Coordinates of C-alpha atoms in Angstrom, one line a residue:
D1 CA 41.8 -118.7 39.8
F2 CA 42.3 -116.4 36.8
G3 CA 42.6 -113.3 38.9
A4 CA 39.2 -111.7 38.0
E5 CA 38.1 -108.9 40.2
G6 CA 34.4 -108.8 39.5
I7 CA 31.7 -109.6 36.9
G8 CA 31.4 -107.0 34.3
L9 CA 28.3 -108.3 32.7
C10 CA 25.9 -110.8 34.2
R11 CA 23.3 -111.6 31.5
T12 CA 20.1 -112.6 33.4
E13 CA 18.4 -114.0 30.4
H14 CA 20.7 -117.1 30.6
M15 CA 19.1 -117.9 33.9
F16 CA 15.8 -118.4 32.2
F17 CA 16.7 -121.2 29.9
D18 CA 17.0 -123.9 32.6
E19 CA 14.7 -126.8 32.0
K20 CA 12.8 -126.2 35.2
R21 CA 12.4 -122.5 34.6
I22 CA 11.6 -122.2 30.9
I23 CA 8.0 -123.5 31.5
S24 CA 7.3 -120.5 33.8
V25 CA 9.0 -118.1 31.4
R26 CA 6.8 -119.3 28.6
Q27 CA 3.8 -119.2 30.8
M28 CA 4.6 -115.5 31.6
I29 CA 5.1 -114.7 27.9
L30 CA 1.9 -116.5 26.8
S31 CA -0.2 -114.7 29.5
K32 CA -2.6 -112.2 28.2
T33 CA -3.3 -110.4 31.5
L34 CA -1.1 -108.7 34.2
E35 CA -2.5 -111.1 36.8
D36 CA -1.5 -114.2 34.9
R37 CA 1.9 -112.7 34.1
K38 CA 2.5 -112.0 37.8
K39 CA 1.6 -115.6 38.7
A40 CA 4.2 -116.9 36.4
L41 CA 6.8 -114.3 37.6
D42 CA 6.1 -115.5 41.2
K43 CA 7.3 -118.9 40.2
L44 CA 10.5 -117.5 38.6
L45 CA 11.3 -115.2 41.6
P46 CA 12.8 -118.0 43.8
Y47 CA 15.0 -119.2 41.0
Q48 CA 16.4 -115.8 40.3
R49 CA 16.9 -115.0 44.0
D50 CA 18.8 -118.2 44.6
D51 CA 21.0 -117.5 41.5
F52 CA 21.9 -114.1 42.9
I53 CA 22.5 -115.5 46.4
E54 CA 25.0 -117.9 44.9
I55 CA 26.6 -115.3 42.7
F56 CA 27.0 -112.8 45.6
R57 CA 28.3 -115.6 47.9
I58 CA 31.0 -116.5 45.4
M59 CA 32.0 -112.9 44.6
N60 CA 32.4 -112.2 48.3
G61 CA 32.2 -108.4 48.1
L62 CA 33.6 -108.0 44.5
P63 CA 31.6 -105.9 42.0
V64 CA 28.8 -107.5 39.9
T65 CA 27.1 -105.7 37.1
V66 CA 23.7 -107.3 36.5
R67 CA 21.9 -106.6 33.2
L68 CA 18.2 -106.9 33.4
L69 CA 16.3 -108.9 30.7
D70 CA 17.5 -107.8 27.2
P71 CA 16.5 -110.3 24.4
P72 CA 13.0 -110.1 22.8
L73 CA 10.5 -112.4 24.3
H74 CA 10.0 -114.6 21.3
E75 CA 13.5 -116.1 21.9
F76 CA 12.1 -118.0 24.8
L77 CA 9.1 -119.5 23.0
P78 CA 9.0 -123.1 21.6
K79 CA 10.4 -123.5 18.1
T80 CA 9.3 -127.1 17.1
E81 CA 5.9 -128.8 17.0
K82 CA 7.1 -131.2 19.7
D83 CA 8.0 -128.3 22.0
I84 CA 4.7 -126.6 21.3
D85 CA 2.9 -129.9 22.1
N86 CA 4.8 -130.2 25.4
I87 CA 4.2 -126.7 26.5
A88 CA 0.5 -126.9 25.6
K89 CA 0.1 -130.0 27.8
E90 CA 2.1 -128.5 30.6
L91 CA 0.1 -125.3 30.7
N92 CA -3.2 -126.8 29.7
I93 CA -3.7 -124.5 26.7
S94 CA -4.3 -125.2 23.0
N95 CA -1.6 -125.6 20.4
Q96 CA -3.4 -122.9 18.4
N97 CA -3.2 -120.4 21.2
I98 CA 0.6 -120.9 21.4
K99 CA 1.0 -120.6 17.7
S100 CA -1.1 -117.4 17.6
R101 CA 1.1 -115.9 20.4
I102 CA 4.3 -116.8 18.5
I103 CA 2.9 -115.0 15.4
E104 CA 2.0 -112.0 17.6
L105 CA 5.5 -111.8 19.0
H106 CA 7.2 -112.3 15.6
E107 CA 9.4 -109.3 14.6
Q108 CA 11.0 -108.6 11.2
N109 CA 14.1 -107.2 12.9
P110 CA 14.1 -108.2 16.5
M111 CA 17.5 -106.7 17.2
L112 CA 15.8 -103.3 16.8
G113 CA 12.5 -104.4 18.2
H114 CA 10.7 -105.1 21.5
R115 CA 13.7 -105.8 23.7
G116 CA 15.9 -104.3 26.4
C117 CA 14.4 -101.4 28.3
R118 CA 11.4 -101.5 25.9
L119 CA 10.3 -104.7 27.6
G120 CA 10.7 -103.0 31.0
I121 CA 8.5 -100.1 29.8
S122 CA 5.8 -102.4 28.4
F123 CA 6.0 -105.1 31.1
P124 CA 7.5 -103.4 34.2
E125 CA 6.5 -106.4 36.3
I126 CA 9.4 -108.4 34.7
Y127 CA 12.1 -105.9 35.8
Q128 CA 10.4 -105.5 39.1
M129 CA 10.7 -109.3 39.7
Q130 CA 14.3 -109.3 38.8
C131 CA 15.1 -106.3 41.1
Q132 CA 13.2 -108.0 43.9
A133 CA 15.3 -111.1 43.4
I134 CA 18.5 -109.0 43.6
F135 CA 17.6 -107.1 46.7
E136 CA 16.1 -110.2 48.5
A137 CA 19.4 -112.0 47.7
L138 CA 21.3 -109.1 49.3
A139 CA 19.1 -109.3 52.4
E140 CA 19.7 -113.1 52.6
C141 CA 23.4 -112.6 52.2
K142 CA 23.4 -110.1 55.0
K143 CA 21.5 -112.5 57.2
K144 CA 24.1 -115.2 56.5
K145 CA 26.9 -112.7 57.2
I146 CA 28.3 -113.0 53.6
K147 CA 30.5 -110.1 52.6
P148 CA 28.2 -107.6 50.9
V149 CA 28.2 -106.9 47.2
I150 CA 27.0 -103.5 45.9
P151 CA 25.2 -104.6 42.7
E152 CA 25.3 -102.4 39.6
I153 CA 21.9 -102.8 37.9
M154 CA 22.1 -102.2 34.2
I155 CA 19.1 -101.0 32.2
P156 CA 19.8 -102.2 28.6
L157 CA 19.3 -100.6 25.2
V158 CA 18.4 -97.1 26.5
S159 CA 18.2 -94.4 23.9
T160 CA 16.4 -91.6 25.9
A161 CA 16.8 -90.2 29.4
S162 CA 13.1 -90.8 30.1
E163 CA 13.6 -94.6 29.8
I164 CA 16.2 -94.8 32.5
K165 CA 14.4 -92.3 34.6
I166 CA 11.2 -94.4 34.6
L167 CA 13.0 -97.7 35.1
G168 CA 15.5 -96.3 37.6
S169 CA 12.5 -95.2 39.7
L170 CA 11.1 -98.7 39.5
V171 CA 14.5 -100.1 40.8
K172 CA 14.4 -97.5 43.6
K173 CA 10.9 -98.3 44.6
T174 CA 11.6 -102.0 44.7
A175 CA 14.7 -101.5 46.8
E176 CA 12.7 -99.3 49.3
E177 CA 10.1 -102.0 49.7
I178 CA 12.7 -104.7 50.4
Q179 CA 14.5 -102.5 52.8
K180 CA 11.3 -101.8 54.7
I181 CA 10.4 -105.5 54.9
H182 CA 13.8 -106.7 56.1
S183 CA 14.7 -103.5 58.1
I184 CA 18.0 -103.2 56.3
K185 CA 19.8 -100.5 54.2
I186 CA 20.7 -101.6 50.6
K187 CA 23.3 -99.9 48.5
Y188 CA 23.2 -100.3 44.8
Y189 CA 23.9 -98.4 41.5
V190 CA 21.7 -98.0 38.5
G191 CA 23.3 -97.5 35.1
T192 CA 23.0 -98.3 31.5
M193 CA 24.8 -99.8 28.5
I194 CA 25.5 -97.3 25.7
E195 CA 24.8 -99.4 22.7
L196 CA 22.8 -97.0 20.4
P197 CA 24.2 -93.9 18.6
R198 CA 21.4 -91.7 20.1
A199 CA 22.4 -92.8 23.6
A200 CA 26.0 -91.8 23.0
L201 CA 24.9 -88.4 21.6
R202 CA 22.5 -87.7 24.5
A203 CA 24.8 -89.1 27.2
K204 CA 24.6 -85.8 29.1
D205 CA 20.8 -86.2 29.5
I206 CA 21.0 -89.9 30.3
A207 CA 23.8 -89.3 32.9
K208 CA 21.4 -87.4 35.1
Y209 CA 19.7 -90.7 36.0
A210 CA 22.7 -93.1 35.7
D211 CA 25.4 -94.0 38.2
F212 CA 27.6 -95.6 35.5
F213 CA 27.9 -96.2 31.8
S214 CA 29.1 -99.4 30.1
F215 CA 29.5 -99.8 26.3
G216 CA 27.8 -102.5 24.2
T217 CA 30.1 -102.5 21.3
N218 CA 28.3 -105.2 19.3
D219 CA 25.0 -103.3 19.1
L220 CA 26.7 -100.0 18.8
T221 CA 28.7 -101.2 15.8
Q222 CA 25.6 -102.7 14.2
T223 CA 23.5 -99.6 14.6
T224 CA 26.3 -97.2 13.6
F225 CA 27.0 -99.0 10.4
G226 CA 23.5 -100.3 9.8
I227 CA 25.1 -103.8 9.4
S228 CA 23.7 -107.0 10.9
R229 CA 26.6 -108.9 12.6
D230 CA 24.8 -112.2 11.9
D231 CA 24.6 -111.5 8.2
S232 CA 27.7 -109.4 7.5
G233 CA 29.9 -112.4 6.9
K234 CA 28.5 -112.6 3.3
F235 CA 30.1 -109.3 2.2
L236 CA 32.6 -108.0 4.8
N237 CA 35.5 -109.8 3.2
D238 CA 34.8 -107.9 0.0
Y239 CA 35.0 -104.6 2.0
V240 CA 38.3 -105.6 3.4
E241 CA 39.7 -106.7 0.1
N242 CA 38.6 -103.4 -1.5
K243 CA 40.1 -101.5 1.4
I244 CA 36.8 -100.0 2.4
F245 CA 37.4 -101.4 5.9
N246 CA 40.9 -102.2 7.2
Q247 CA 39.4 -105.1 9.2
D248 CA 36.0 -106.5 10.1
P249 CA 34.5 -103.8 12.4
F250 CA 33.1 -106.6 14.6
I251 CA 36.6 -107.9 15.2
S252 CA 38.5 -104.6 15.4
I253 CA 36.7 -101.5 16.7
D254 CA 35.9 -98.7 14.2
E255 CA 37.9 -95.9 15.8
R256 CA 36.6 -93.1 13.7
G257 CA 32.9 -94.0 13.9
V258 CA 32.1 -96.2 16.9
G259 CA 35.2 -95.1 18.8
E260 CA 34.2 -91.5 18.4
L261 CA 30.7 -92.2 19.6
I262 CA 32.2 -93.8 22.7
Q263 CA 34.4 -90.8 23.3
I264 CA 31.5 -88.4 22.9
A265 CA 29.5 -90.5 25.4
A266 CA 32.4 -90.5 27.8
E267 CA 32.9 -86.7 27.6
R268 CA 29.2 -85.8 27.7
G269 CA 28.5 -88.1 30.6
K270 CA 31.3 -86.9 32.8
K271 CA 29.6 -87.4 36.1
V272 CA 29.2 -91.1 35.7
K273 CA 31.7 -93.9 36.2
I274 CA 32.8 -95.5 32.9
I275 CA 33.1 -99.2 33.4
V276 CA 35.0 -101.4 31.0
N277 CA 33.2 -104.7 31.1
D278 CA 33.5 -108.0 29.3
E279 CA 31.3 -106.7 26.5
I280 CA 34.3 -105.0 24.9
I281 CA 36.7 -107.7 25.7
E282 CA 34.3 -110.3 24.4
A283 CA 33.5 -108.4 21.2
Y284 CA 37.2 -107.8 20.3
E285 CA 38.9 -110.9 21.8
G286 CA 42.4 -111.0 20.4
E287 CA 42.4 -107.4 19.4
C288 CA 44.7 -105.5 21.7
L289 CA 44.6 -102.5 19.4
S290 CA 40.9 -102.1 19.9
I291 CA 41.2 -102.0 23.7
V292 CA 44.1 -99.5 23.6
L293 CA 42.2 -97.3 21.2
F294 CA 39.2 -97.4 23.4
I295 CA 41.0 -96.6 26.6
S296 CA 43.7 -94.2 25.6
N297 CA 41.8 -90.9 25.4
K298 CA 39.2 -91.4 28.1
K299 CA 40.1 -88.7 30.6
N300 CA 37.2 -89.6 32.9
L301 CA 37.7 -93.4 32.7
R302 CA 37.2 -95.0 36.0
T303 CA 37.0 -98.5 37.3
S304 CA 34.0 -99.7 39.2
P305 CA 33.5 -97.5 42.3
K306 CA 33.9 -100.5 44.6
L307 CA 37.5 -101.3 43.5
K308 CA 40.1 -99.9 45.8
E309 CA 42.5 -97.4 44.4
N310 CA 45.4 -99.8 44.3
R311 CA 43.6 -102.4 42.2
G312 CA 42.8 -102.3 38.6
M313 CA 40.6 -104.0 36.0
F314 CA 42.5 -105.9 33.4
C315 CA 42.1 -107.9 30.2
M316 CA 44.4 -110.7 29.1
M317 CA 44.5 -110.8 25.4
G318 CA 46.7 -113.8 24.6
S319 CA 46.7 -113.8 20.8
C320 CA 48.1 -110.5 19.7
Q321 CA 51.9 -110.7 20.3
E322 CA 52.5 -108.8 17.1
C323 CA 50.3 -105.8 18.2
V324 CA 52.3 -102.6 18.1
V325 CA 50.5 -99.3 18.7
L326 CA 51.2 -95.8 19.9
L327 CA 49.7 -94.6 23.2
N328 CA 50.3 -91.0 24.2
G329 CA 53.3 -91.0 21.8
K330 CA 54.9 -94.0 23.2
K331 CA 55.2 -97.5 21.7
V332 CA 53.1 -100.2 23.4
T333 CA 53.8 -103.9 22.5
S334 CA 52.1 -105.7 25.4
C335 CA 48.7 -107.3 25.3
N336 CA 48.1 -107.0 29.1
I337 CA 46.3 -103.7 29.6
F338 CA 45.6 -102.3 33.0
I339 CA 43.4 -99.5 34.1
K340 CA 44.4 -98.2 37.5
D341 CA 43.7 -95.2 39.7
G342 CA 40.9 -94.0 37.5
M343 CA 42.9 -92.7 34.6
E344 CA 46.3 -94.3 34.2
V345 CA 46.7 -96.9 31.5
R346 CA 49.6 -99.4 31.8
T347 CA 50.8 -102.5 30.0
G348 CA 52.9 -105.4 31.3
N349 CA 56.0 -103.7 29.7
L350 CA 56.1 -100.8 32.2
N351 CA 59.6 -99.9 31.1
E352 CA 58.1 -98.5 27.9
F353 CA 56.3 -95.7 29.8

């Protein structure tokens, strides 16, 4: 109804919080052996598969970027004594065992801890289950003659080429197994979200194993400045008042720091498709300036490879009527920004170009 032409970021962790599923998720996390984890993951597989079948059915051939599990595992564990009692009864384990596992998984700084692709390296069976669910969903859609989707599978929080090489191989192996079982050919893409400064700087190496890049501007801003988004509200107003920052960098993108890292990644990762997804739009909602600054100098900017040449991705920023910036030397006053034909940037006021 709103004219969307794809899903730029499908966060799979949200699928795990359903009341029927969270028990199996917690069982998986509390498991001490690979065998026990796989038993729990076998229970989660049908849920994930059904989710993807429904998503692909609704999208009807439009692009979907699926991010594999990103948050640290402790986020799924019970928080209150009542929740601990309930999960202990449900899984027939002691309260003390659960509390011990919660302590084991506790991290001083979980944002920089055991999350994203690091989970996939430590527990590859988790990502394997998610990929199996995606590919089995594609097989089921083909069986039901639903218009095929070519999923873009995103490996989160990559900082080295080795991480995406290892996990990309896991995705490929899983796809080959499902293709053999169902006697079908599956097309998909594997990429990553550039959300760490090292990933931006080493984009050329990472691009060897990636079909696309996306940009996670929340984490990239946090790790570039060394500022926690959750805690920065206590002092960022002081920085704005003292003109250290023109605006809160979590509201308006830091062009000279974060923006330059994005530009470096785009230039060094030239062979990949740069996808503008809802991470940027979500992070800077209402900030037309941020989107224009992000887009304007990206020579190799492309939309998702599945979009036809005469279609473009767009963001509707409804709260920045006063925004006036220069783009390629020309004044831009519209807050409807279009990316079309791989490079061209347009606004709703086409007469200004």
